[in-house]
Short mmCIF file of C-alpha atoms and ligand atoms in Angstrom, two decimals:
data_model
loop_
_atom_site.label_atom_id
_atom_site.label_comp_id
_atom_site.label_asym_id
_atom_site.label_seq_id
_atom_site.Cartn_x
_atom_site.Cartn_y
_atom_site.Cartn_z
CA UNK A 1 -27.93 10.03 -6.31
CA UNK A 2 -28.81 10.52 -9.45
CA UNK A 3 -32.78 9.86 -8.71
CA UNK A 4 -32.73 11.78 -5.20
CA UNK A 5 -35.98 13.44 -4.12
CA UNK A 6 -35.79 17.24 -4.39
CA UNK A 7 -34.69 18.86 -1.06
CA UNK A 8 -32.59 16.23 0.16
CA UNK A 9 -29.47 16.46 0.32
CA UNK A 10 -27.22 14.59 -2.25
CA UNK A 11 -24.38 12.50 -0.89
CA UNK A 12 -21.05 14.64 -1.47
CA UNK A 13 -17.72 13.03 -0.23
CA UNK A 14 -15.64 16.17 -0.42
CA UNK A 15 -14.67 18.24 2.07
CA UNK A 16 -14.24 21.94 1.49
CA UNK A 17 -11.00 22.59 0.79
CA UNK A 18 -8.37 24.51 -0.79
CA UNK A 19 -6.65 21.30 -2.13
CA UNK A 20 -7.53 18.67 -3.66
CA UNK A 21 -8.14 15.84 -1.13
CA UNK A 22 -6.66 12.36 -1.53
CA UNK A 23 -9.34 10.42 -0.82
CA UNK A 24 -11.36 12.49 -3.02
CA UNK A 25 -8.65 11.41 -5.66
CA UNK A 26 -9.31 7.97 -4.56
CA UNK A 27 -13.01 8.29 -4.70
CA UNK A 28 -12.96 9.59 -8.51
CA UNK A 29 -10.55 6.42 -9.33
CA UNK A 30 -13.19 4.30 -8.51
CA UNK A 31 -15.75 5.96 -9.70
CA UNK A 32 -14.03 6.47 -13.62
CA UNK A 33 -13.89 2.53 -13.62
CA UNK A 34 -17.18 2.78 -12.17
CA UNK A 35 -18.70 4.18 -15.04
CA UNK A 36 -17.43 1.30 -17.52
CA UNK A 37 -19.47 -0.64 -16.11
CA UNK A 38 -23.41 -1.32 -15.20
CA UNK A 39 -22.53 -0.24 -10.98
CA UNK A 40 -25.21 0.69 -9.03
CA UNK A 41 -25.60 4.16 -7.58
CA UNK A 42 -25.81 3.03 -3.91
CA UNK A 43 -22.66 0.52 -4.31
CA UNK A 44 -20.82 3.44 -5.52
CA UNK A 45 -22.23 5.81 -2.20
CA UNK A 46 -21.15 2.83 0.20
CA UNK A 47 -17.49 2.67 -1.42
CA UNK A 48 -16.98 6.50 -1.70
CA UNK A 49 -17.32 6.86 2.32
CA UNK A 50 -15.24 4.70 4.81
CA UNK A 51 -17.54 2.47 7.03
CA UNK A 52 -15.48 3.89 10.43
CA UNK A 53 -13.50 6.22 11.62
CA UNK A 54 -11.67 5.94 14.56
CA UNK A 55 -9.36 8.99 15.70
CA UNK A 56 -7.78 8.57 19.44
CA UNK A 57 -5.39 11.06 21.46
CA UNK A 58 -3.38 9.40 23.68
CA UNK A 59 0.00 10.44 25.78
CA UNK A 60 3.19 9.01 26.23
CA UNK A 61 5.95 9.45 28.28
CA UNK A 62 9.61 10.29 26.36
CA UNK A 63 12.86 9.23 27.85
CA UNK A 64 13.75 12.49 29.54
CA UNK A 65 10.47 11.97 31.33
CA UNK A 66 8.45 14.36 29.93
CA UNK A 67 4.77 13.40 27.96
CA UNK A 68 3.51 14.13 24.40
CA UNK A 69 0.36 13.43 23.38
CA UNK A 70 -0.24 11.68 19.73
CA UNK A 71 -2.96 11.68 17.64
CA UNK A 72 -3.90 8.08 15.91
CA UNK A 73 -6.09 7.03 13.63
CA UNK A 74 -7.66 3.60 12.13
CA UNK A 75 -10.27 4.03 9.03
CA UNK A 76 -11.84 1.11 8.41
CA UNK A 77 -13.39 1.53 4.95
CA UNK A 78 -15.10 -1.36 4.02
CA UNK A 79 -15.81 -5.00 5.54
CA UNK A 80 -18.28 -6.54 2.78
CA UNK A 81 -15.89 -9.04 1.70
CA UNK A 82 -13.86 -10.18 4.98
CA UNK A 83 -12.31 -8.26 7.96
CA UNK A 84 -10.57 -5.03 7.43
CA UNK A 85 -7.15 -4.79 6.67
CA UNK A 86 -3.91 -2.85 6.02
CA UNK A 87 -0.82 -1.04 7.34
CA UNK A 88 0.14 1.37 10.16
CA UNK A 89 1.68 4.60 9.47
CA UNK A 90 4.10 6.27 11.30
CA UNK A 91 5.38 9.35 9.53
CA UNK A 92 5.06 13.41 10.63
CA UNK A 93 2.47 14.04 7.28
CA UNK A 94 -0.15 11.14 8.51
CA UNK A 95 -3.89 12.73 8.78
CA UNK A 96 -7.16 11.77 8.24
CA UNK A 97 -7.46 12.67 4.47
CA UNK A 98 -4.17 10.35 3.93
CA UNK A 99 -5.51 7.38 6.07
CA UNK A 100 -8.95 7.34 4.58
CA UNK A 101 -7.23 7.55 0.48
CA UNK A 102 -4.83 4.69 1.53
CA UNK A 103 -7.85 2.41 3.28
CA UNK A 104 -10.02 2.91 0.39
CA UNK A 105 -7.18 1.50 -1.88
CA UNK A 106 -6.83 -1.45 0.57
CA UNK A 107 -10.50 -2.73 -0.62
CA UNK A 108 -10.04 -2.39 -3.69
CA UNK A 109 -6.34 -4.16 -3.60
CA UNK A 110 -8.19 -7.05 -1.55
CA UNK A 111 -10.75 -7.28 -3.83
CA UNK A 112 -8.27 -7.24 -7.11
CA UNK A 113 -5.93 -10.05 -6.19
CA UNK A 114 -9.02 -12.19 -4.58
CA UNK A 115 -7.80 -11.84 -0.98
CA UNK A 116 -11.13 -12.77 1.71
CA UNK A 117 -10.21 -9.25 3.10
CA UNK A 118 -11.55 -5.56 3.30
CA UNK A 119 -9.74 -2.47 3.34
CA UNK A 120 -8.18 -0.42 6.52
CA UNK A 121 -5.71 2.18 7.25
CA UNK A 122 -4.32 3.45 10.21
CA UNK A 123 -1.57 5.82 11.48
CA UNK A 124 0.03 7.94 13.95
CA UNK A 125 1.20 11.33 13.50
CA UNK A 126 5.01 10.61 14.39
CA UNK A 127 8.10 11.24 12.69
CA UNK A 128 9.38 7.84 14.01
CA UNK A 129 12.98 8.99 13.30
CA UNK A 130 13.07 11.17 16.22
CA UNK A 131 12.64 9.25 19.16
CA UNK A 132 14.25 6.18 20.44
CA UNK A 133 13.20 2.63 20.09
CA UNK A 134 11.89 2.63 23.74
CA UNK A 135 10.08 5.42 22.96
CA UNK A 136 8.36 4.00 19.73
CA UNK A 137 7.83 0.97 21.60
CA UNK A 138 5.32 2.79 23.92
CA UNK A 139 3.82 4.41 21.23
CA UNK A 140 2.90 1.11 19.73
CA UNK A 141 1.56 -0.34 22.59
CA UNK A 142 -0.53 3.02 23.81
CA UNK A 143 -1.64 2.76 20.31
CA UNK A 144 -2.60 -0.63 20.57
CA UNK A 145 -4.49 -0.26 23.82
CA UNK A 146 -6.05 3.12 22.35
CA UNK A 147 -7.53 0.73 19.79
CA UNK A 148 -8.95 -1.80 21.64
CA UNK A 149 -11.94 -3.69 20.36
CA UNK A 150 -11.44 -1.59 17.25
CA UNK A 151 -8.80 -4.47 16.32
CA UNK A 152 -8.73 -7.65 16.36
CA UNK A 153 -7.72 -11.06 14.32
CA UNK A 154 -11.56 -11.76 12.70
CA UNK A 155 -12.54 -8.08 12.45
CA UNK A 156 -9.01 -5.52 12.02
CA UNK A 157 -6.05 -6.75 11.48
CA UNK A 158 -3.09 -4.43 10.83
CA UNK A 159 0.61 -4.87 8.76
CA UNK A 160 3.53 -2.34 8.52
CA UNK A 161 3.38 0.20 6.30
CA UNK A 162 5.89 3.43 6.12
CA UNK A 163 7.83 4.49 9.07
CA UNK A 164 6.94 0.54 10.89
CA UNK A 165 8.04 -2.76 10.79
CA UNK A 166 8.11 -5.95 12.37
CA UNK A 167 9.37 -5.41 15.49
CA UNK A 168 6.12 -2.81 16.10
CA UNK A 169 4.25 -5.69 14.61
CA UNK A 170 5.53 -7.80 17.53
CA UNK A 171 4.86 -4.72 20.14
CA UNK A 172 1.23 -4.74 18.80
CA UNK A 173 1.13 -8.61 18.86
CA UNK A 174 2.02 -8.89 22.58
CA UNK A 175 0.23 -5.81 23.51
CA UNK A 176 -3.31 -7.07 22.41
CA UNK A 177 -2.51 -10.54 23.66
CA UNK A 178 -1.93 -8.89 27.02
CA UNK A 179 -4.88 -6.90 26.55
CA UNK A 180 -7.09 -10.71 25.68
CA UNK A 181 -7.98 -13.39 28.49
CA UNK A 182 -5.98 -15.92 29.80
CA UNK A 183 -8.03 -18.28 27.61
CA UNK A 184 -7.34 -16.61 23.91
CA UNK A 185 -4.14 -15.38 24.63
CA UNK A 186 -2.32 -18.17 22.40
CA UNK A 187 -5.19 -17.49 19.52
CA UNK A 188 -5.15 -13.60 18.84
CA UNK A 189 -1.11 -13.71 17.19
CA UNK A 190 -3.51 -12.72 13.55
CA UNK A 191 -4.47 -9.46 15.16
CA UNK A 192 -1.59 -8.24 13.08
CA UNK A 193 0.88 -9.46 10.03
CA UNK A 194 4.39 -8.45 9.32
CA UNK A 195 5.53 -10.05 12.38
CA UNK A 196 9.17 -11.49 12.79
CA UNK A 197 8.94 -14.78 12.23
CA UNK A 198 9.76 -15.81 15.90
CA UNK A 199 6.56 -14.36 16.60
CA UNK A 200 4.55 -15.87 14.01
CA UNK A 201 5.22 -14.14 11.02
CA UNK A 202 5.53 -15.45 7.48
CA UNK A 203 8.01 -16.61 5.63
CA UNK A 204 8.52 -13.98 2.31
CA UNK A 205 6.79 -11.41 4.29
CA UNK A 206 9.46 -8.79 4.33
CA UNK A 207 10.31 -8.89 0.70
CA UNK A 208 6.22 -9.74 -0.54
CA UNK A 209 5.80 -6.63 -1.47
CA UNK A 210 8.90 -6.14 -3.48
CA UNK A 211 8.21 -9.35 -4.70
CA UNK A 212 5.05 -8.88 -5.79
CA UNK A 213 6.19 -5.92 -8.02
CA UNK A 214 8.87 -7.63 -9.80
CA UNK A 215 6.06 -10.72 -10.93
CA UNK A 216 4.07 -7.72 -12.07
CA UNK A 217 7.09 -6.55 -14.11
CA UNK A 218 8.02 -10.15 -15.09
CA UNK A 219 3.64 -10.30 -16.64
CA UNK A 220 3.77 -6.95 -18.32
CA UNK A 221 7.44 -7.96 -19.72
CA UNK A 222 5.60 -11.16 -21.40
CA UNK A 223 2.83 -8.36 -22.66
CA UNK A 224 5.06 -6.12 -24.17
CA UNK A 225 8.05 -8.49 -25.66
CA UNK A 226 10.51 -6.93 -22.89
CA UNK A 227 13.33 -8.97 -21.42
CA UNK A 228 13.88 -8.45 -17.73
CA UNK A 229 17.53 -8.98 -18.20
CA UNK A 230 17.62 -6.30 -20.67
CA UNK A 231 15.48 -3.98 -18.54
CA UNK A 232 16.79 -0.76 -16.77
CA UNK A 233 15.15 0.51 -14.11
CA UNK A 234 15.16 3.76 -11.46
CA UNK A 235 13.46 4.09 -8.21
CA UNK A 236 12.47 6.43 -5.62
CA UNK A 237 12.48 5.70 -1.84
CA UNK A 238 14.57 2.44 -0.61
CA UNK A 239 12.80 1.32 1.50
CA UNK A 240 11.42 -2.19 2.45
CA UNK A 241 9.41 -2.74 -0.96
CA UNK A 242 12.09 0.07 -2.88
CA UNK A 243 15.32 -1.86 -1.98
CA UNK A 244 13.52 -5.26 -2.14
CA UNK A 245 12.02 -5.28 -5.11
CA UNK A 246 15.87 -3.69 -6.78
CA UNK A 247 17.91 -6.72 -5.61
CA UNK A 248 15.53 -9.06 -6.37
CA UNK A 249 14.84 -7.08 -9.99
CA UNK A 250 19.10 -7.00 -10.05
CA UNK A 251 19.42 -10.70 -9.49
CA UNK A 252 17.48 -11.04 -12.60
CA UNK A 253 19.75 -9.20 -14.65
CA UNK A 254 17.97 -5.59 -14.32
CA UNK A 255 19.91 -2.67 -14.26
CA UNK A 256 19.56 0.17 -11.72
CA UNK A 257 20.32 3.61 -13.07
CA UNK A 258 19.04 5.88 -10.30
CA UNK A 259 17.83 5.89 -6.92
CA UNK A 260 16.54 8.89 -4.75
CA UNK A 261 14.88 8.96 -1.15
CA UNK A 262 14.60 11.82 1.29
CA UNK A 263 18.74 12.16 1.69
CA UNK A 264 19.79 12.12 -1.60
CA UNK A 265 19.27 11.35 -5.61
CA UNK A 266 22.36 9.22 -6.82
CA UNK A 267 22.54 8.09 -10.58
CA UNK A 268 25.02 5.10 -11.97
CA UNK A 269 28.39 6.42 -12.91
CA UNK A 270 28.70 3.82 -15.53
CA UNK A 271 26.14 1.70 -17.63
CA UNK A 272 26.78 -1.24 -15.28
CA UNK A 273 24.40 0.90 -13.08
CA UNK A 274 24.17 0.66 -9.21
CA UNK A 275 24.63 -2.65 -7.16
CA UNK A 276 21.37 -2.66 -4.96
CA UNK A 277 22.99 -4.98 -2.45
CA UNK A 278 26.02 -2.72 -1.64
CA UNK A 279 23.44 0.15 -1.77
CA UNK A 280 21.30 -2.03 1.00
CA UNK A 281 24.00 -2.30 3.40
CA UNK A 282 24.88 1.79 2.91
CA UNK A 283 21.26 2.68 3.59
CA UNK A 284 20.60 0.49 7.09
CA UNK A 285 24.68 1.80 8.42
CA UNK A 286 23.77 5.84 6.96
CA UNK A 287 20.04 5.90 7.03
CA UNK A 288 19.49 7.12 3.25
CA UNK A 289 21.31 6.79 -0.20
CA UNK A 290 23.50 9.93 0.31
CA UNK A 291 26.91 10.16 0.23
CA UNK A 292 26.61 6.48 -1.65
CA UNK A 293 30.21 5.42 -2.95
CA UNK A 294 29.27 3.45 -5.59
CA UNK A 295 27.38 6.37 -7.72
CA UNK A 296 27.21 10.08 -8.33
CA UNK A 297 25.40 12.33 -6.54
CA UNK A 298 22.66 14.07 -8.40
CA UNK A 299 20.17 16.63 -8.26
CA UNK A 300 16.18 15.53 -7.18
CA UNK A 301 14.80 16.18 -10.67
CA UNK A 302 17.43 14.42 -11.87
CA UNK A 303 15.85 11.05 -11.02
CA UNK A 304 12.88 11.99 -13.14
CA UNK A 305 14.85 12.78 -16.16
CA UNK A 306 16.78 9.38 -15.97
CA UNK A 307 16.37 7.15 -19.66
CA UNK A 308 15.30 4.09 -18.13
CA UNK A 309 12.46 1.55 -19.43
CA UNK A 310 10.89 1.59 -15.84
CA UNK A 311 10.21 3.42 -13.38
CA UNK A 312 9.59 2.65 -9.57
CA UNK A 313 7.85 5.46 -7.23
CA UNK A 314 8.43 3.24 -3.95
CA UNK A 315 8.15 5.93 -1.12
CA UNK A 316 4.68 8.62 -0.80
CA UNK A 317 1.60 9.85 -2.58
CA UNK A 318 1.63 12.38 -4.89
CA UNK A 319 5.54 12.05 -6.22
CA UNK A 320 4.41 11.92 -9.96
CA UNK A 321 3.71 15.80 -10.60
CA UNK A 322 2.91 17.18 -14.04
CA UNK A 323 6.06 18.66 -14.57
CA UNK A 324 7.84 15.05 -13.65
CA UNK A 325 5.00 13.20 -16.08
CA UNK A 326 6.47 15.49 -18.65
CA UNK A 327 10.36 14.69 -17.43
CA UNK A 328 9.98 11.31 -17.34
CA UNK A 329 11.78 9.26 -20.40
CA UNK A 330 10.67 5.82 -19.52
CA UNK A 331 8.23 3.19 -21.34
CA UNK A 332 6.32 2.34 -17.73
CA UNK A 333 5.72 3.63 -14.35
CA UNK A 334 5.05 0.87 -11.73
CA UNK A 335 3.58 2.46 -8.86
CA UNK A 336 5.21 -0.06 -5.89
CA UNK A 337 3.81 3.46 -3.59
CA UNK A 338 0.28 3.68 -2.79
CA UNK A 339 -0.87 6.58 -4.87
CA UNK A 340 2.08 7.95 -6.28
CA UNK A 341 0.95 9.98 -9.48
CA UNK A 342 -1.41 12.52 -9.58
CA UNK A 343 -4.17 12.06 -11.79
CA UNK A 344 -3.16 15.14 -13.78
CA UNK A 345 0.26 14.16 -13.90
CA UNK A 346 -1.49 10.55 -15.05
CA UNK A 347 -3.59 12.11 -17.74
CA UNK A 348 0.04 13.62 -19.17
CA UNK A 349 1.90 10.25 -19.11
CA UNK A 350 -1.79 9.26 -20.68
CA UNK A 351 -0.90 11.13 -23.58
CA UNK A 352 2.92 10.51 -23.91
CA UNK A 353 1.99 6.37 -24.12
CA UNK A 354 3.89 5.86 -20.79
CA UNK A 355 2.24 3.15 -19.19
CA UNK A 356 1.17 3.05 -15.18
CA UNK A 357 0.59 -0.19 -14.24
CA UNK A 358 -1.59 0.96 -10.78
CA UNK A 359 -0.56 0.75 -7.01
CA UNK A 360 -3.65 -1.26 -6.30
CA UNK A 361 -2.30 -4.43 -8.38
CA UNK A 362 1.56 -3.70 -8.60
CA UNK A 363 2.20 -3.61 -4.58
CA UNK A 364 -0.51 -6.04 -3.67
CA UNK A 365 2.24 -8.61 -2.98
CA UNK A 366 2.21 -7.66 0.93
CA UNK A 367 -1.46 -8.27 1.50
CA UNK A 368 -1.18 -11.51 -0.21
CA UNK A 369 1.55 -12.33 1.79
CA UNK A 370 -0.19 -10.97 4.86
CA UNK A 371 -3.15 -13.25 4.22
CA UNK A 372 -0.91 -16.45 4.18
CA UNK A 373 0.58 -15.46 7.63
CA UNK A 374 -3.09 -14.88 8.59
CA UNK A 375 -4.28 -17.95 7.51
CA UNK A 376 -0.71 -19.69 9.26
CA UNK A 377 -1.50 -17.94 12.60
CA UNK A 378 -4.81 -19.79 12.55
CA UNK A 379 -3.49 -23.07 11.98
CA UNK A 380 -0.07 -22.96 13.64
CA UNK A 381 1.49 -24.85 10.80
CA UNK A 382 3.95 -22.99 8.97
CA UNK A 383 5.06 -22.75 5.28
CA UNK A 384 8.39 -23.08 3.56
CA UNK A 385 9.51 -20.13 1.94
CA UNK A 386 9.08 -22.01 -1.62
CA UNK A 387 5.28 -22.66 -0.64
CA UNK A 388 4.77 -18.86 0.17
CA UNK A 389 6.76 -17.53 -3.55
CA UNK A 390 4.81 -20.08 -5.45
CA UNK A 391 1.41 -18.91 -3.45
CA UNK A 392 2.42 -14.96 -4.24
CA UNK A 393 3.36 -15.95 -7.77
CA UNK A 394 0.18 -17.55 -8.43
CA UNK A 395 -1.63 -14.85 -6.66
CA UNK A 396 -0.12 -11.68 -8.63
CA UNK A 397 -0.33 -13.98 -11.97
CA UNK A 398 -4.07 -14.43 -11.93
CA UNK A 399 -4.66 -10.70 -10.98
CA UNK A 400 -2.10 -9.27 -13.51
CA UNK A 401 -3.79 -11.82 -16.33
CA UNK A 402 -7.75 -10.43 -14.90
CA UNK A 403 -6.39 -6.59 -15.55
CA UNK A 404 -5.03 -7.15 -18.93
CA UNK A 405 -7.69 -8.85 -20.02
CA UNK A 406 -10.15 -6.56 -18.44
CA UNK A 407 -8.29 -3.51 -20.36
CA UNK A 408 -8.87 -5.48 -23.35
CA UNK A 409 -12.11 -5.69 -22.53
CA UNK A 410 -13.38 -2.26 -21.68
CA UNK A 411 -10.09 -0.75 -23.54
CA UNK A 412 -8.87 1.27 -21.29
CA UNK A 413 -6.13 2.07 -18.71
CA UNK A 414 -4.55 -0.68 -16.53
CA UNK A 415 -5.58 1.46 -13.62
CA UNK A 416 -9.09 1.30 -14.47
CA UNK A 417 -9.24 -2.07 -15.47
CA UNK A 418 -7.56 -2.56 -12.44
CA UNK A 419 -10.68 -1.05 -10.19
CA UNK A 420 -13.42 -2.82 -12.72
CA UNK A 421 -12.05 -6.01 -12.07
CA UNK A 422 -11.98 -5.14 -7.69
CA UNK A 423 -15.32 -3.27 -8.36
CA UNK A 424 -16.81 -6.32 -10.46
CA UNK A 425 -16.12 -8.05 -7.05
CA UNK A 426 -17.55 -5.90 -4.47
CA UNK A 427 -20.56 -5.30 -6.36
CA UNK A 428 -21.26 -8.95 -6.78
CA UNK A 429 -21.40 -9.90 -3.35
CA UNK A 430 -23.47 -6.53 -2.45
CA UNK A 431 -26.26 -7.70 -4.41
CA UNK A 432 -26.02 -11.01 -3.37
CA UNK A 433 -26.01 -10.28 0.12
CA UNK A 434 -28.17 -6.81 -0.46
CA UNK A 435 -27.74 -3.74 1.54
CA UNK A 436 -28.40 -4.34 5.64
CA UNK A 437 -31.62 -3.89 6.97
N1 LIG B 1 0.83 -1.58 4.02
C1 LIG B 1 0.78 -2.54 2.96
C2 LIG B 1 -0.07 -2.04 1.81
O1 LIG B 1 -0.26 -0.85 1.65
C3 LIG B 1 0.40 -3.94 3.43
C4 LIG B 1 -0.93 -4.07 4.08
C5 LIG B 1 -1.17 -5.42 4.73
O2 LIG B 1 -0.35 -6.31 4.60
O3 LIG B 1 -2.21 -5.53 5.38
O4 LIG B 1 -0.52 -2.78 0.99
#
């Protein structure tokens, strides 16, 4: 702090470290937006530091009867405006660095689109790939039982994230419920969103996310006199937000030109581009985009060289690299992935007026939609799908509108008009509330 008393030692997030840390990326994303604005040194210590961190090692036994141990973790960051939230990892790159980047962005997400939650992360070290479904079902629930207290439907509540979906949503579900007394067993189903819907999940909730980025497309198309019918588009990683958010872009009269995930890059052999539907169906019967009928296969960098007006990193952190900032022909990058573009590579597309419309408010579609099956759990009445759309639209509409004018405002990038208007938030209810004791 910038008044500290000489000899004590100043608050330093980073770790040393031969790379650059993620959540020290995360930390200095804040912090740029931070210093727009009139935010306290001590708000800005609180948000650079997760509130808890909660590692466990626990075994489980595989189907040839042996036993692995796994290493999970759960970072809450920060509680100040509601109870923590946000997705479980599984994937073989998962550590503690990655968890606590991704649960700082979950605040600040939260806080952006006006959602009465915090931020939270958590993960397991797993490629999930490799074992069976019996197998990854005791994962889930050792995990679950690992976590304990740490969870639960007024303090932690998790979602899906990469390498999970709702079926481990429903593992968790019934694990904690099992875990609860007789007497709260019917009340804890909100320990957890993404469920399938015959276990109390939300209508929309597979597809919010993807959702979520096309109305963010749909705003910044009003900003910038584009036509999404005219629009063409390429993404990487197909996914649940990737493929979602092309068919639903596609149904609007968007055109696909490339897709790439961790099989293959394919690009359209024609102008009528690639049919994300028929792609769908390819990717859940051959688990990834190679070998795709309806396209040519290409080389990785290819994707990045595509002409296309957008741009859609859908899959990990870190994808946009200087040298694709520089290969990228495109008039946007919408970061549907948590983190996708380095802040080098960001600083490049900076200068080439290519436009990143952030992670924080482009993919906030889930935890919107996660909040609505959240608030549904507590009630036990449930929405029509058209209630939850027009919800999300209104939701991503008043967010998109607060950034733009925020940018305005401050003139700068969406990304840190994005934080300003999350920050703006946070900081308002710390000095209402003031720091505890
Ligand atoms: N994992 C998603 C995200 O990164 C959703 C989190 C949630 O619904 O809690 O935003």
């Amino acid at each position: 702090m910038s008044t500290a008393t000489p000899g004590r030692r100043r608050d330093d997030v980073s770790e040393p470290s031969q790379h650059r840390s993620l959540h020290q990326t995360a930390v200095e994303q804040f912090q740029q937006a931070a210093n727009l604005l009139d935010i306290p040194e001590q708000h800005r210590a609180i948000l650079s530091r997760p509130k808890n961190e909660v590692i466990v090692n626990f075994p489980v036994q595989l189907d040839d009867g042996s036993w692995q141990m796994f290493r999970g973790y759960r970072i809450q960051h920060n509680n100040v405006l509601g109870p923590f939230k946000g997705g479980i990892r599984f994937h073989p790159d998962v550590d503690l660095d990655e968890v606590t980047a991704l649960a700082q962005w979950m605040t600040f997400k939260c806080a952006l689109v006006g959602v009465p939650f915090g931020g939270a992360k958590g993960g397991v070290t797993i490629d999930p790939s490799a074992y069976s479904s019996d197998e990854l079902q005791r994962v889930v629930r050792r995990f679950t039982h690992s976590l304990g207290a740490n969870i639960g439907p007024e303090h932690d509540i998790p979602a899906p994230d990469v390498g999970t979906n709702s079926q481990m949503m429903d593992w968790l579900m019934d694990t904690y419920a099992n875990m609860s007394g007789a007497g709260l067993r019917q009340m804890v189903k909100g320990v957890v969103t993404g469920k399938s819907i015959a276990c109390g999940g939300s209508a929309g909730r597979e597809a919010a996310t993807g959702q979520g980025v096309l109305y963010t497309l749909r705003h910044w198309c009003g900003e910038s006199g584009m036509r999404l019918g005219d629009l063409t588009f390429s993404v990487q990683g197909f996914g649940n937000v990737g493929s979602h958010f092309a068919r639903l872009a596609a149904a609007e009269g968007s055109t696909m030109m490339a897709v790439g995930d961790h099989t293959a890059t394919i690009v359209a052999s024609s102008a009528d581009g690639i049919d994300p539907n028929e792609l769908a169906a390819w990717v859940q019967a051959n688990g990834g985009v190679k070998g795709f009928p309806g396209a040519d296969q290409a080389n990785t960098e290819d994707l990045f060289s595509m002409p296309v007006d957008v741009f859609v990193p859908a899959a990990l952190e870190n994808q946009i690299t200087e040298d694709r900032a520089r290969a990228l022909d495109c008039q946007v990058v919408l970061e549907a992935a948590n983190g996708p573009t380095t802040p080098e590579a960001e600083a490049i597309l900076a200068e080439r007026s290519i436009t990143v419309v952030p992670d924080i408010l482009a993919n906030a579609g889930g935890v919107a939609v996660s909040y609505f099956e959240w608030l549904q759990n507590k009630s036990s009445r449930y929405w029509s799908i058209d209630d939850v759309d027009e919800r999300l639209r209104t939701i991503m509409w008043d967010a998109n509108d607060a950034v733009v004018e925020k940018r305005r405002e401050l003139n700068c990038s969406m990304r840190e008009a994005a934080y300003a208007v999350a920050l703006l938030r946070l900081d308002d209810v710390y000095q209402r509330r003031g720091i505890f004791p």
